Short mmCIF file of C-alpha atoms and ligand atoms in Angstrom, two decimals:
data_model
loop_
_atom_site.label_atom_id
_atom_site.label_comp_id
_atom_site.label_asym_id
_atom_site.label_seq_id
_atom_site.Cartn_x
_atom_site.Cartn_y
_atom_site.Cartn_z
CA MET A 9 19.71 26.05 25.86
CA ARG A 10 16.71 26.61 28.07
CA GLU A 11 15.59 24.53 31.00
CA ASN A 12 13.13 25.34 33.70
CA PHE A 13 14.53 26.42 37.05
CA GLU A 14 13.27 26.46 40.59
CA ILE A 15 13.63 29.01 43.32
CA ASN A 16 13.15 27.37 46.69
CA PRO A 17 10.47 29.26 48.67
CA GLU A 18 12.66 28.90 51.76
CA ILE A 19 15.26 31.60 51.36
CA ALA A 20 17.79 29.82 53.56
CA ARG A 21 17.80 26.89 51.18
CA ALA A 22 17.30 28.75 47.91
CA GLU A 23 19.75 29.34 45.10
CA THR A 24 19.63 32.56 43.06
CA LEU A 25 18.49 32.88 39.43
CA PRO A 26 20.49 30.79 36.92
CA ALA A 27 23.02 33.00 35.14
CA ALA A 28 21.63 32.16 31.68
CA VAL A 29 18.44 34.10 32.44
CA TYR A 30 20.54 37.28 32.52
CA HIS A 31 22.07 36.92 29.08
CA GLU A 32 20.46 34.30 26.85
CA ARG A 33 18.11 35.63 24.20
CA SER A 34 15.58 32.82 24.60
CA TRP A 35 14.97 33.81 28.24
CA TYR A 36 14.83 37.44 27.26
CA GLU A 37 12.15 36.83 24.62
CA ARG A 38 10.19 34.69 27.01
CA ALA A 39 10.24 37.47 29.61
CA LYS A 40 8.91 39.95 27.02
CA GLU A 41 5.87 37.85 26.17
CA ARG A 42 5.11 36.23 29.48
CA ILE A 43 5.95 39.07 31.82
CA PHE A 44 5.97 42.42 30.05
CA ALA A 45 3.01 41.75 27.75
CA ARG A 46 0.99 40.50 30.75
CA SER A 47 1.76 43.11 33.41
CA TRP A 48 0.77 46.69 34.17
CA GLN A 49 2.97 49.14 32.32
CA LEU A 50 3.38 52.83 32.94
CA LEU A 51 2.60 55.12 30.03
CA ALA A 52 5.63 57.36 30.33
CA ASP A 53 5.87 60.63 28.40
CA VAL A 54 2.16 60.73 27.67
CA THR A 55 0.06 63.83 28.21
CA VAL A 56 -3.42 62.66 29.06
CA PRO A 57 -6.03 63.74 26.48
CA LYS A 58 -9.14 65.26 28.02
CA ALA A 59 -11.49 66.56 25.33
CA ALA A 60 -13.78 64.26 23.34
CA GLY A 61 -12.18 63.49 20.00
CA HIS A 62 -8.60 64.00 21.18
CA VAL A 63 -6.46 61.13 19.89
CA LEU A 64 -2.87 60.39 20.85
CA PRO A 65 -0.96 57.47 19.32
CA PHE A 66 2.02 56.01 21.19
CA THR A 67 4.24 52.96 21.28
CA LEU A 68 4.11 50.89 24.44
CA LEU A 69 7.62 50.13 25.80
CA GLU A 70 9.60 51.31 22.82
CA GLY A 71 12.49 48.98 22.11
CA CYS A 72 10.83 46.15 24.03
CA LEU A 73 7.14 45.42 23.36
CA ASP A 74 6.87 48.04 20.58
CA GLU A 75 3.11 47.76 20.66
CA PRO A 76 1.27 50.49 18.68
CA LEU A 77 -1.57 51.87 20.82
CA VAL A 78 -3.71 54.98 20.81
CA LEU A 79 -5.40 56.94 23.58
CA THR A 80 -8.72 58.46 22.64
CA VAL A 81 -11.45 60.32 24.45
CA ASP A 82 -14.76 58.94 23.22
CA ASP A 83 -18.06 60.78 22.83
CA ASP A 84 -18.97 60.02 26.45
CA GLY A 85 -15.77 61.71 27.62
CA GLN A 86 -14.21 58.33 28.53
CA LEU A 87 -10.49 57.90 28.10
CA GLN A 88 -9.82 54.74 26.10
CA CYS A 89 -6.71 52.82 25.19
CA LEU A 90 -7.04 50.98 21.87
CA SER A 91 -4.88 48.95 19.59
CA ASN A 92 -3.74 51.33 16.85
CA VAL A 93 -3.59 48.60 14.22
CA CYS A 94 -6.31 48.48 11.59
CA THR A 95 -8.28 45.25 11.66
CA HIS A 96 -8.30 45.09 7.84
CA ARG A 97 -4.69 44.63 6.77
CA GLY A 98 -2.75 45.99 9.70
CA ALA A 99 -2.00 49.63 8.86
CA LEU A 100 -1.54 52.09 11.71
CA VAL A 101 -4.84 53.88 12.11
CA VAL A 102 -3.91 57.10 13.91
CA GLU A 103 -0.65 58.56 12.69
CA GLY A 104 -0.44 61.70 14.77
CA GLU A 105 -1.99 63.50 17.69
CA GLY A 106 -5.10 65.48 16.82
CA HIS A 107 -8.79 66.11 17.28
CA VAL A 108 -11.18 64.02 15.19
CA LYS A 109 -14.82 62.93 15.07
CA ALA A 110 -14.00 59.31 14.30
CA LEU A 111 -10.98 57.17 13.40
CA ARG A 112 -10.30 56.46 9.76
CA CYS A 113 -7.59 54.24 8.35
CA ARG A 114 -6.06 56.05 5.38
CA TYR A 115 -4.97 52.84 3.64
CA HIS A 116 -8.44 51.72 2.47
CA GLY A 117 -10.79 53.93 4.44
CA ARG A 118 -12.07 51.67 7.25
CA ARG A 119 -13.75 53.73 9.94
CA PHE A 120 -14.01 53.19 13.67
CA ALA A 121 -15.78 55.10 16.43
CA LEU A 122 -13.62 56.79 19.08
CA ASP A 123 -14.21 53.81 21.38
CA GLY A 124 -12.81 51.44 18.74
CA LYS A 125 -16.11 50.08 17.44
CA PHE A 126 -16.09 49.23 13.73
CA ALA A 127 -18.19 51.80 11.85
CA SER A 128 -17.88 51.27 8.10
CA MET A 129 -15.75 49.89 5.27
CA PRO A 130 -15.90 50.77 1.56
CA GLU A 131 -16.06 48.11 -1.16
CA PHE A 132 -16.96 45.32 1.24
CA ASP A 133 -20.44 44.51 -0.08
CA GLY A 134 -21.03 40.77 -0.15
CA VAL A 135 -18.35 39.90 2.40
CA ALA A 136 -19.79 37.05 4.42
CA ASN A 137 -20.23 37.29 8.16
CA PHE A 138 -19.01 40.87 8.30
CA PRO A 139 -18.43 42.86 10.43
CA ARG A 140 -17.65 40.67 13.38
CA GLU A 141 -16.60 41.68 16.89
CA CYS A 142 -12.98 41.13 15.96
CA ASP A 143 -13.29 43.93 13.37
CA ASP A 144 -13.41 46.43 16.26
CA LEU A 145 -10.10 47.83 17.49
CA PRO A 146 -9.17 45.81 20.61
CA ARG A 147 -9.64 47.78 23.82
CA ILE A 148 -6.73 47.65 26.24
CA PRO A 149 -7.28 47.78 30.02
CA LEU A 150 -6.30 51.23 31.26
CA GLU A 151 -5.94 52.45 34.86
CA ARG A 152 -4.90 55.61 36.61
CA TRP A 153 -3.11 56.16 39.91
CA GLY A 154 -2.51 59.79 40.82
CA PRO A 155 -0.80 61.40 37.83
CA LEU A 156 0.24 58.01 36.42
CA LEU A 157 -1.51 56.04 33.67
CA PHE A 158 -1.07 52.30 33.21
CA CYS A 159 -2.17 49.78 30.62
CA ASN A 160 -1.90 46.02 30.37
CA LEU A 161 -2.08 44.11 27.08
CA ASP A 162 -3.23 40.84 28.64
CA PRO A 163 -3.51 41.09 32.44
CA ALA A 164 -2.10 38.19 34.44
CA PHE A 165 -3.19 39.93 37.67
CA ALA A 166 -5.58 42.71 38.69
CA PHE A 167 -4.51 46.35 38.89
CA SER A 168 -6.12 46.69 42.33
CA GLU A 169 -4.09 43.80 43.69
CA TRP A 170 -0.94 45.39 42.28
CA VAL A 171 -1.38 48.86 43.77
CA LYS A 172 -3.40 48.15 46.92
CA PRO A 173 -0.55 47.62 49.42
CA MET A 174 1.06 50.86 48.22
CA GLU A 175 -2.21 52.80 48.19
CA GLU A 176 -2.88 51.81 51.81
CA ARG A 177 0.52 52.98 52.99
CA VAL A 178 1.27 56.12 50.96
CA GLY A 179 -2.21 57.04 49.74
CA PHE A 180 -2.19 59.92 52.23
CA LEU A 181 0.49 61.75 50.24
CA PRO A 182 -0.64 64.59 47.93
CA ILE A 183 0.09 62.52 44.85
CA ASP A 184 -2.80 64.10 42.91
CA ARG A 185 -1.21 67.52 43.06
CA ALA A 186 2.31 66.32 42.23
CA VAL A 187 3.75 68.19 39.27
CA TYR A 188 5.88 66.44 36.68
CA ASP A 189 9.32 68.05 36.54
CA SER A 190 10.89 67.43 33.14
CA SER A 191 14.12 69.25 34.04
CA SER A 192 15.08 66.61 36.59
CA SER A 193 13.74 63.67 34.60
CA ARG A 194 16.11 61.72 32.37
CA ASP A 195 16.94 58.36 30.81
CA TYR A 196 19.88 56.18 31.76
CA LEU A 197 21.23 53.51 29.39
CA ILE A 198 22.81 50.57 31.13
CA ASP A 199 24.84 47.65 29.78
CA ALA A 200 23.05 45.02 31.81
CA ASN A 201 19.99 42.81 31.76
CA TRP A 202 16.82 44.42 33.10
CA ALA A 203 16.47 41.80 35.85
CA LEU A 204 19.96 42.50 37.18
CA TYR A 205 18.99 46.14 37.60
CA CYS A 206 15.90 45.04 39.56
CA ASP A 207 17.90 42.49 41.61
CA ASN A 208 20.18 45.27 42.80
CA TYR A 209 17.33 47.64 43.58
CA LEU A 210 15.55 44.96 45.58
CA GLU A 211 18.29 44.06 48.04
CA GLU A 212 19.44 46.09 51.01
CA PHE A 213 22.77 44.36 51.20
CA HIS A 214 24.82 46.66 48.98
CA ILE A 215 23.80 49.91 50.66
CA PRO A 216 26.70 50.18 53.14
CA PHE A 217 29.16 48.92 50.51
CA VAL A 218 28.13 50.79 47.38
CA HIS A 219 26.31 53.82 48.80
CA ASN A 220 28.38 54.27 51.93
CA ALA A 221 28.60 58.04 51.52
CA SER A 222 25.60 58.87 49.33
CA LEU A 223 23.07 57.12 51.58
CA ALA A 224 24.91 57.74 54.87
CA GLU A 225 21.79 59.38 56.30
CA LEU A 226 19.98 56.02 56.29
CA ASP A 227 19.92 53.96 59.47
CA TYR A 228 21.00 50.61 57.99
CA GLY A 229 20.13 48.69 61.16
CA GLU A 230 16.51 49.84 60.86
CA TYR A 231 16.25 49.41 57.09
CA ARG A 232 13.80 46.66 56.13
CA THR A 233 11.83 45.06 53.30
CA GLU A 234 8.20 43.98 53.19
CA LEU A 235 6.84 41.61 50.55
CA TYR A 236 3.51 41.74 48.69
CA PRO A 237 2.09 39.38 46.07
CA TYR A 238 3.33 41.59 43.21
CA GLY A 239 5.75 43.99 44.82
CA THR A 240 7.93 44.96 47.71
CA LEU A 241 8.36 47.92 50.02
CA GLN A 242 11.71 48.97 51.39
CA ILE A 243 11.49 51.37 54.27
CA GLY A 244 14.40 53.73 54.63
CA ILE A 245 14.69 55.04 58.17
CA ALA A 246 16.54 58.33 58.66
CA LYS A 247 19.15 58.88 61.34
CA THR A 248 17.62 62.28 62.15
CA SER A 249 13.99 63.34 62.03
CA ALA A 250 14.76 66.48 59.99
CA ASP A 251 14.54 64.58 56.71
CA ALA A 252 11.66 62.27 57.58
CA PHE A 253 7.98 62.28 56.64
CA SER A 254 5.60 63.64 59.25
CA LEU A 255 3.20 60.75 59.75
CA SER A 256 -0.16 61.07 61.46
CA PRO A 257 -0.84 59.06 64.65
CA ASN A 258 -3.02 56.57 62.78
CA HIS A 259 -0.35 55.78 60.18
CA LEU A 260 1.21 52.34 60.46
CA ASP A 261 4.71 53.85 60.60
CA HIS A 262 3.88 56.61 63.05
CA GLY A 263 6.82 57.03 65.41
CA SER A 264 9.40 55.89 62.82
CA LYS A 265 11.65 58.41 61.09
CA VAL A 266 10.77 57.29 57.58
CA ALA A 267 13.03 59.00 55.01
CA ALA A 268 11.73 57.08 52.00
CA PHE A 269 9.14 54.51 50.98
CA TYR A 270 10.76 52.57 48.15
CA TYR A 271 8.14 50.56 46.24
CA TRP A 272 8.90 48.08 43.53
CA LEU A 273 5.93 46.86 41.51
CA PHE A 274 6.45 43.70 39.47
CA PRO A 275 8.08 43.54 37.05
CA ASN A 276 9.80 46.79 36.14
CA LEU A 277 8.54 49.80 38.08
CA MET A 278 10.00 51.56 41.10
CA LEU A 279 8.04 54.30 42.87
CA ASN A 280 10.26 56.07 45.39
CA PHE A 281 8.40 58.39 47.74
CA TYR A 282 10.36 61.13 49.50
CA PRO A 283 9.10 64.06 51.57
CA TRP A 284 9.52 66.25 48.44
CA GLY A 285 7.67 63.99 46.02
CA LEU A 286 7.88 60.87 43.90
CA SER A 287 10.79 59.61 41.83
CA VAL A 288 9.72 56.97 39.31
CA ASN A 289 12.19 54.52 37.80
CA LEU A 290 10.80 52.73 34.76
CA VAL A 291 13.02 49.83 33.67
CA VAL A 292 12.73 48.99 29.96
CA PRO A 293 14.60 46.02 28.49
CA LEU A 294 16.23 46.85 25.13
CA SER A 295 18.20 43.63 24.59
CA PRO A 296 19.40 40.77 26.80
CA THR A 297 22.27 42.95 27.94
CA ARG A 298 20.98 46.49 27.50
CA THR A 299 18.39 48.38 29.55
CA ARG A 300 16.92 51.85 29.62
CA VAL A 301 15.87 53.26 32.98
CA SER A 302 13.73 56.39 32.84
CA PHE A 303 13.80 58.57 35.94
CA LEU A 304 10.67 60.75 36.19
CA SER A 305 10.19 63.26 39.01
CA TYR A 306 6.82 64.37 40.40
CA VAL A 307 7.18 67.14 42.97
CA TRP A 308 4.80 68.37 45.67
CA ASP A 309 7.20 70.17 47.99
CA GLU A 310 10.04 71.93 46.20
CA GLN A 311 11.39 73.27 49.51
CA ARG A 312 12.42 69.83 50.70
CA ARG A 313 14.07 68.81 47.47
CA ALA A 314 17.67 69.51 48.44
CA SER A 315 17.81 67.46 51.61
CA GLY A 316 17.39 63.87 52.72
CA VAL A 317 18.17 60.61 50.94
CA GLY A 318 16.23 61.71 47.85
CA ALA A 319 18.43 64.75 47.23
CA ASP A 320 21.13 63.36 44.93
CA LEU A 321 19.52 60.54 42.99
CA HIS A 322 21.97 60.85 40.09
CA ARG A 323 24.93 60.00 42.29
CA VAL A 324 23.19 56.94 43.74
CA GLU A 325 22.25 55.86 40.23
CA MET A 326 25.86 56.09 39.01
CA GLU A 327 26.97 53.92 41.93
CA ASP A 328 24.28 51.34 41.14
CA GLU A 329 24.99 51.33 37.39
CA GLU A 330 28.68 50.67 37.83
CA VAL A 331 28.11 47.69 40.04
CA VAL A 332 25.25 46.27 37.95
CA GLU A 333 27.31 46.51 34.73
CA ALA A 334 30.17 44.70 36.45
CA VAL A 335 27.77 41.93 37.54
CA GLN A 336 26.59 41.60 33.93
CA ARG A 337 30.16 40.79 32.92
CA GLY A 338 30.39 38.38 35.84
CA VAL A 339 27.28 36.34 35.09
CA ARG A 340 28.73 35.46 31.66
CA SER A 341 31.61 33.67 33.32
CA ARG A 342 32.07 29.93 32.81
CA PHE A 343 32.69 29.70 36.53
CA TYR A 344 29.44 31.28 37.72
CA ASP A 345 25.90 29.95 37.66
CA ARG A 346 23.95 30.47 40.88
CA GLY A 347 24.60 31.89 44.34
CA ARG A 348 22.78 31.95 47.70
CA TYR A 349 20.76 34.67 49.49
CA SER A 350 21.18 36.54 52.75
CA PRO A 351 17.93 35.79 54.65
CA ARG A 352 18.13 39.19 56.36
CA ARG A 353 19.13 41.41 53.43
CA GLU A 354 18.03 39.82 50.16
CA THR A 355 14.37 38.92 50.70
CA GLY A 356 13.22 41.32 47.97
CA THR A 357 15.51 39.78 45.36
CA HIS A 358 14.44 36.28 46.40
CA HIS A 359 10.78 37.28 46.06
CA PHE A 360 11.45 38.72 42.58
CA HIS A 361 13.19 35.53 41.48
CA ARG A 362 10.24 33.46 42.67
CA LEU A 363 7.91 35.58 40.55
CA LEU A 364 10.28 35.19 37.59
CA ALA A 365 10.24 31.41 38.04
CA ARG A 366 6.45 31.43 38.12
CA PHE A 367 6.09 33.48 34.94
CA LEU A 368 9.02 32.16 32.91
CA ASN A 369 8.90 28.41 33.45
CA ASP A 370 6.75 26.17 31.30
S1 FES B 6 -5.52 48.41 6.40
FE1 FES B 6 -6.92 49.81 7.22
S2 FES B 6 -8.45 49.93 5.75
FE2 FES B 6 -7.07 48.53 4.93
FE1 FE2 B 7 21.60 50.90 45.11
#
């Protein structure tokens, strides 16, 4: 049964997300269409094509949206993201990576230019009002930030609004020369709802309880969260300056021993900046109670890899997974529905729940 819910904007009065949102399929399906199909999504595991005619089909959010798309470089050298579904009867147009002059559907031979424009169709003489604009392959908004590519099937908010607060704060980092490190990148499969994983990431509260040893180098008293329209920043302050960023005098955080900038971008992306580089966590819902989290590492200073709070991410992840999976069992209980928030330590989670309410309710 599904009913709308409210999250009071005043955290001191608010109640947390209703438990049903974490396990009922109807809420899960609603989140897919209203949140995931309308937000900016990272194209993970995609090598960016460069030469004109290079085509690369991929599935957006496999196991969740399962949307067939294709990257192409058109004749003007522009990278394009197109629907990979033929506008005739729905066959997949590009079946494998390659270099081509134009796109051709092998089912009945419809052709498209590399930018998705309809080009020709055999045996269609006499078809009225043809071709129309909707016979082109739909073009999907595509954006780039450093080494990361993003697309959005039906944007509910602008890319610039989404990344701007982060760009202003960490744009000074050498993100453009960060190198993807496949050896330290991996997927984690978690028996919990995607939003529970985000809830846990977004609150500071559990750090001294769950990560007492693994994040002991963080100064919990100084740890804080900032909120943006479509994201949050958690600033991890180090106890010693050895493991902190060196920040120029005109940086907002100059004088603070920042060990990590932890960004969460609504709904499912975490960009964790450490002195050594960037650790991306991409959260992909697979079912109401199953989630895949891909950890992707982009390194710009290998020397600093072994020290600081970003040194043993696997251990921190195991600690988080255990507790999140236990919460998943808890939210199914007949005795649990909603809780309350700590105004000092759970502002990020409260902000996330308000966004969920805005997108999920009718
Ligand atoms: S489905 Fe593509 S040409 Fe018929
Ligand atoms: Fe954690």
